[in-house]
Amino acid sequence: MALGYIPLMVMAILAVVACLRLASAAIDVRSAAAAAARQASLASTPAEARLTGDDAASLTLTGRGLTCQPATVTIDAGSFSPGGQVSATVACSVRLEDLYGLGLPGAVTISTTSRQPLDAYRSQP
């Protein structure tokens, strides 16, 4: 009877690992998007906003190779004027193929968008 529980326990442990990996990735992606939007909102020009936002997201995701393999960062500085807003979208894939036996897909993409207002009293360059 004890031998019948071992496969069930292994499956339960793998399911917990999958849930923790997905939750960790969701937190990481949310943090990266918030950091990117915040840094982009402090920039002087739309080009600088894209560059600093991308750098901030990459820095936030550094060391997160297991939970967030290929990450894409999109900075939308469309309404980059005093009182406008800037948004950052971060998406990454979470690998699940190493968790055998659960029937999970090879990877799951997690994406989130964060928006930050631009200072209404900022000076135009």
PDB file of N, CA and C in Angstrom, residues 24 28-29 31-32 35 54-69 71 73 90 92:
ATOM      1  N   SER A  24       5.844  32.777  -8.826  1.00  0.00           N
ATOM      2  CA  SER A  24       7.077  33.558  -8.777  1.00  0.00           C
ATOM      3  C   SER A  24       7.266  34.359 -10.059  1.00  0.00           C
ATOM      4  N   ASP A  28       7.515  38.410 -10.521  1.00  0.00           N
ATOM      5  CA  ASP A  28       8.672  38.997 -11.190  1.00  0.00           C
ATOM      6  C   ASP A  28       8.260  39.875 -12.368  1.00  0.00           C
ATOM      7  N   VAL A  29       7.309  39.410 -13.162  1.00  0.00           N
ATOM      8  CA  VAL A  29       6.859  40.170 -14.332  1.00  0.00           C
ATOM      9  C   VAL A  29       6.154  41.447 -13.886  1.00  0.00           C
ATOM     10  N   SER A  31       6.694  43.108 -11.102  1.00  0.00           N
ATOM     11  CA  SER A  31       7.732  44.006 -10.582  1.00  0.00           C
ATOM     12  C   SER A  31       8.527  44.649 -11.712  1.00  0.00           C
ATOM     13  N   ALA A  32       8.864  43.859 -12.725  1.00  0.00           N
ATOM     14  CA  ALA A  32       9.630  44.392 -13.852  1.00  0.00           C
ATOM     15  C   ALA A  32       8.828  45.434 -14.617  1.00  0.00           C
ATOM     16  N   ALA A  35       8.718  48.655 -12.513  1.00  0.00           N
ATOM     17  CA  ALA A  35      10.014  49.346 -12.533  1.00  0.00           C
ATOM     18  C   ALA A  35      10.252  50.009 -13.884  1.00  0.00           C
ATOM     19  N   ASP A  54      13.418  49.806 -20.659  1.00  0.00           N
ATOM     20  CA  ASP A  54      13.931  48.486 -21.031  1.00  0.00           C
ATOM     21  C   ASP A  54      15.048  48.047 -20.081  1.00  0.00           C
ATOM     22  N   ASP A  55      15.948  48.972 -19.761  1.00  0.00           N
ATOM     23  CA  ASP A  55      17.042  48.663 -18.832  1.00  0.00           C
ATOM     24  C   ASP A  55      16.519  48.302 -17.439  1.00  0.00           C
ATOM     25  N   ALA A  56      15.521  49.036 -16.968  1.00  0.00           N
ATOM     26  CA  ALA A  56      14.970  48.768 -15.639  1.00  0.00           C
ATOM     27  C   ALA A  56      14.312  47.397 -15.573  1.00  0.00           C
ATOM     28  N   ALA A  57      13.579  47.034 -16.614  1.00  0.00           N
ATOM     29  CA  ALA A  57      12.933  45.722 -16.640  1.00  0.00           C
ATOM     30  C   ALA A  57      13.977  44.616 -16.699  1.00  0.00           C
ATOM     31  N   SER A  58      14.995  44.796 -17.530  1.00  0.00           N
ATOM     32  CA  SER A  58      16.051  43.787 -17.635  1.00  0.00           C
ATOM     33  C   SER A  58      16.785  43.624 -16.318  1.00  0.00           C
ATOM     34  N   LEU A  59      17.049  44.723 -15.641  1.00  0.00           N
ATOM     35  CA  LEU A  59      17.731  44.664 -14.352  1.00  0.00           C
ATOM     36  C   LEU A  59      16.883  43.949 -13.306  1.00  0.00           C
ATOM     37  N   THR A  60      15.579  44.196 -13.333  1.00  0.00           N
ATOM     38  CA  THR A  60      14.684  43.540 -12.384  1.00  0.00           C
ATOM     39  C   THR A  60      14.615  42.039 -12.620  1.00  0.00           C
ATOM     40  N   LEU A  61      14.685  41.616 -13.879  1.00  0.00           N
ATOM     41  CA  LEU A  61      14.579  40.192 -14.213  1.00  0.00           C
ATOM     42  C   LEU A  61      15.922  39.467 -14.206  1.00  0.00           C
ATOM     43  N   THR A  62      16.996  40.168 -13.896  1.00  0.00           N
ATOM     44  CA  THR A  62      18.315  39.534 -13.847  1.00  0.00           C
ATOM     45  C   THR A  62      18.318  38.431 -12.791  1.00  0.00           C
ATOM     46  N   GLY A  63      18.800  37.271 -13.171  1.00  0.00           N
ATOM     47  CA  GLY A  63      18.872  36.145 -12.243  1.00  0.00           C
ATOM     48  C   GLY A  63      17.592  35.331 -12.157  1.00  0.00           C
ATOM     49  N   ARG A  64      16.632  35.636 -12.970  1.00  0.00           N
ATOM     50  CA  ARG A  64      15.355  34.915 -12.951  1.00  0.00           C
ATOM     51  C   ARG A  64      15.243  33.980 -14.152  1.00  0.00           C
ATOM     52  N   GLY A  65      16.328  33.309 -14.529  1.00  0.00           N
ATOM     53  CA  GLY A  65      16.373  32.469 -15.713  1.00  0.00           C
ATOM     54  C   GLY A  65      15.440  31.280 -15.669  1.00  0.00           C
ATOM     55  N   LEU A  66      15.203  30.726 -14.493  1.00  0.00           N
ATOM     56  CA  LEU A  66      14.335  29.551 -14.404  1.00  0.00           C
ATOM     57  C   LEU A  66      12.870  29.929 -14.582  1.00  0.00           C
ATOM     58  N   THR A  67      12.460  31.039 -14.007  1.00  0.00           N
ATOM     59  CA  THR A  67      11.042  31.400 -14.075  1.00  0.00           C
ATOM     60  C   THR A  67      10.703  32.305 -15.246  1.00  0.00           C
ATOM     61  N   CYS A  68      11.676  33.013 -15.772  1.00  0.00           N
ATOM     62  CA  CYS A  68      11.372  33.968 -16.839  1.00  0.00           C
ATOM     63  C   CYS A  68      12.476  33.922 -17.884  1.00  0.00           C
ATOM     64  N   GLN A  69      12.361  32.975 -18.790  1.00  0.00           N
ATOM     65  CA  GLN A  69      13.436  32.734 -19.770  1.00  0.00           C
ATOM     66  C   GLN A  69      13.525  33.846 -20.803  1.00  0.00           C
ATOM     67  N   ALA A  71      12.370  37.188 -22.105  1.00  0.00           N
ATOM     68  CA  ALA A  71      11.473  38.278 -21.719  1.00  0.00           C
ATOM     69  C   ALA A  71      11.441  39.324 -22.826  1.00  0.00           C
ATOM     70  N   VAL A  73      10.092  43.321 -23.536  1.00  0.00           N
ATOM     71  CA  VAL A  73       9.671  44.559 -22.881  1.00  0.00           C
ATOM     72  C   VAL A  73       9.227  45.531 -23.963  1.00  0.00           C
ATOM     73  N   VAL A  90       5.537  43.830 -20.032  1.00  0.00           N
ATOM     74  CA  VAL A  90       6.594  42.822 -19.915  1.00  0.00           C
ATOM     75  C   VAL A  90       5.934  41.456 -20.065  1.00  0.00           C
ATOM     76  N   CYS A  92       7.029  37.161 -20.446  1.00  0.00           N
ATOM     77  CA  CYS A  92       8.087  36.157 -20.426  1.00  0.00           C
ATOM     78  C   CYS A  92       7.471  34.766 -20.397  1.00  0.00           C
TER      79      CYS A  92
END
